[in-house]
mmCIF file of C-alpha atoms in Angstrom:
data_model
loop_
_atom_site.group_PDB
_atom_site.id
_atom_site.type_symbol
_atom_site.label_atom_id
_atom_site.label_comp_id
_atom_site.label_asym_id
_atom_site.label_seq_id
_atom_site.Cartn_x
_atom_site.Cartn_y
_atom_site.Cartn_z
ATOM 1 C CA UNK L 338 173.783 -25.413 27.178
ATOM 2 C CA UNK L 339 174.473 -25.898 30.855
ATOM 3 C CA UNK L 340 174.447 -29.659 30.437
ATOM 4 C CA UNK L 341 177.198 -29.814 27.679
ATOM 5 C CA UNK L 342 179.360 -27.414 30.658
ATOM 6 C CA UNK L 343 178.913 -30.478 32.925
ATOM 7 C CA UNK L 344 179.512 -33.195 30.149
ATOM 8 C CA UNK L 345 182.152 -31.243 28.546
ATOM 9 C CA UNK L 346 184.160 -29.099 31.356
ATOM 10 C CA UNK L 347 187.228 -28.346 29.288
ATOM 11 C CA UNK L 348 184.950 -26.328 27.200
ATOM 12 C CA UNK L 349 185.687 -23.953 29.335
ATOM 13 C CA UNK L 350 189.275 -22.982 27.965
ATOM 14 C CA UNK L 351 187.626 -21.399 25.152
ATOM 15 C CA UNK L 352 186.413 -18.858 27.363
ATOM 16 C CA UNK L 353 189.634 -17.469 27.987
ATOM 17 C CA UNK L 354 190.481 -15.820 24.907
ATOM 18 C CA UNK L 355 187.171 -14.068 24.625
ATOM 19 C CA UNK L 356 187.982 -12.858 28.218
ATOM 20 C CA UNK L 357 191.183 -11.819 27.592
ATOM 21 C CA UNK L 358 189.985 -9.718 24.165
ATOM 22 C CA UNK L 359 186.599 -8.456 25.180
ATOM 23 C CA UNK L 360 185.848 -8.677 28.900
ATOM 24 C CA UNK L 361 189.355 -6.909 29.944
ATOM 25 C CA UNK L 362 189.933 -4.845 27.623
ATOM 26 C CA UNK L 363 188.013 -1.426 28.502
ATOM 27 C CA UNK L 364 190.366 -2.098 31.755
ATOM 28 C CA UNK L 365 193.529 -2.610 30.245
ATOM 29 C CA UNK L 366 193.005 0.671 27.396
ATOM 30 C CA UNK L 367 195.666 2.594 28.971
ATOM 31 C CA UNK L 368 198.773 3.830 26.848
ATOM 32 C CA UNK L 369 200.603 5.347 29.753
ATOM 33 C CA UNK L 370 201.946 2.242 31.336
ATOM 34 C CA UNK L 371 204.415 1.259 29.233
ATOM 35 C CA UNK L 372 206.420 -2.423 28.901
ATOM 36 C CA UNK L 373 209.590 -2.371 27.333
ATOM 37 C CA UNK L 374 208.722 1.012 25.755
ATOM 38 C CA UNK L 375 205.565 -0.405 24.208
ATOM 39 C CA UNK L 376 201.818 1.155 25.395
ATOM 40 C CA UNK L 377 200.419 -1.770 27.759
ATOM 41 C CA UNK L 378 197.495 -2.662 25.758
ATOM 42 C CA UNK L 379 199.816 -3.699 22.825
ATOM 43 C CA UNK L 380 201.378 -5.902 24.910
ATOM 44 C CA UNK L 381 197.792 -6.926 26.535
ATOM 45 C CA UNK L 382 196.932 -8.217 22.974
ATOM 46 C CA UNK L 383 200.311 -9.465 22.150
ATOM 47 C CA UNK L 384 199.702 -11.875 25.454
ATOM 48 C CA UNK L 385 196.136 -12.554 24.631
ATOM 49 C CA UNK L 386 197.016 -13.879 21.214
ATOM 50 C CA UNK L 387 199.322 -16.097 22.372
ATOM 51 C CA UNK L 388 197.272 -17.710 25.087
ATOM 52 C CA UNK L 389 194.842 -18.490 22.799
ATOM 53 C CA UNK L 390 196.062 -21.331 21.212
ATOM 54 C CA UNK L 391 197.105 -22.717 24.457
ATOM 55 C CA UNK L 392 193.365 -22.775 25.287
ATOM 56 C CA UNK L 393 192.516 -24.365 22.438
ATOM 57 C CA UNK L 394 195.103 -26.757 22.717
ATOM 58 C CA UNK L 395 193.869 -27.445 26.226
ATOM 59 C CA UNK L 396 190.506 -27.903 25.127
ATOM 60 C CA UNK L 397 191.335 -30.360 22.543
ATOM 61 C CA UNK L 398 194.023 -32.559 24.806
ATOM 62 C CA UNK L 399 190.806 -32.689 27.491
ATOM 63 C CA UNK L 400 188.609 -33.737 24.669
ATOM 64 C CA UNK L 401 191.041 -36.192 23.375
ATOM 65 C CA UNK L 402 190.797 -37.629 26.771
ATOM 66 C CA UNK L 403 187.139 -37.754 27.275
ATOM 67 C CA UNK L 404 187.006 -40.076 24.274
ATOM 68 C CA UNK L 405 189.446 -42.248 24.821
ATOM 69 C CA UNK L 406 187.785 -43.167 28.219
ATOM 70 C CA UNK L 407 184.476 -43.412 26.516
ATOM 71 C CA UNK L 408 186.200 -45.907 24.150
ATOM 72 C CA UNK L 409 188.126 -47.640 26.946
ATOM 73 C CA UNK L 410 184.793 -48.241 28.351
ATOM 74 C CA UNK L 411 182.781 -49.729 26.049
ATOM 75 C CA UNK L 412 185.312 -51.981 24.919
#
């Protein structure tokens, strides 16, 4: 798995949605904070869903770059 990490660093955009949904949330499960009248965590998940496309887009564009230098290369 580890090897595919090293071969494949942008990979590691995809972690940041499941970070943002799982690993922060029992942190960010308040309602008393509120933004713009709205309990925090709404607007936690409200964030998180929009960052996650950026992520994969990030992965992709880094992917998209590892194989055009592959290509580059063996041509």
């Amino acid at each position: 798995m580890f090897g595919v990490i090293r071969r494949r660093p942008q990979l590691l955009w995809l972690l940041v949605p499941y970070v943002l949904y799982l690993g922060v949330l029992p942190f960010v499960n308040r309602v008393t904070p509120l933004v713009f009248g709205v309990p925090f965590l709404f607007v936690w998940l409200l964030g998180a869903t929009l960052l996650t496309p950026v992520a994969v887009w990030l992965t992709r564009r880094g992917d998209r770059r590892d194989q055009d230098r592959r290509r580059g290369g063996r041509a």
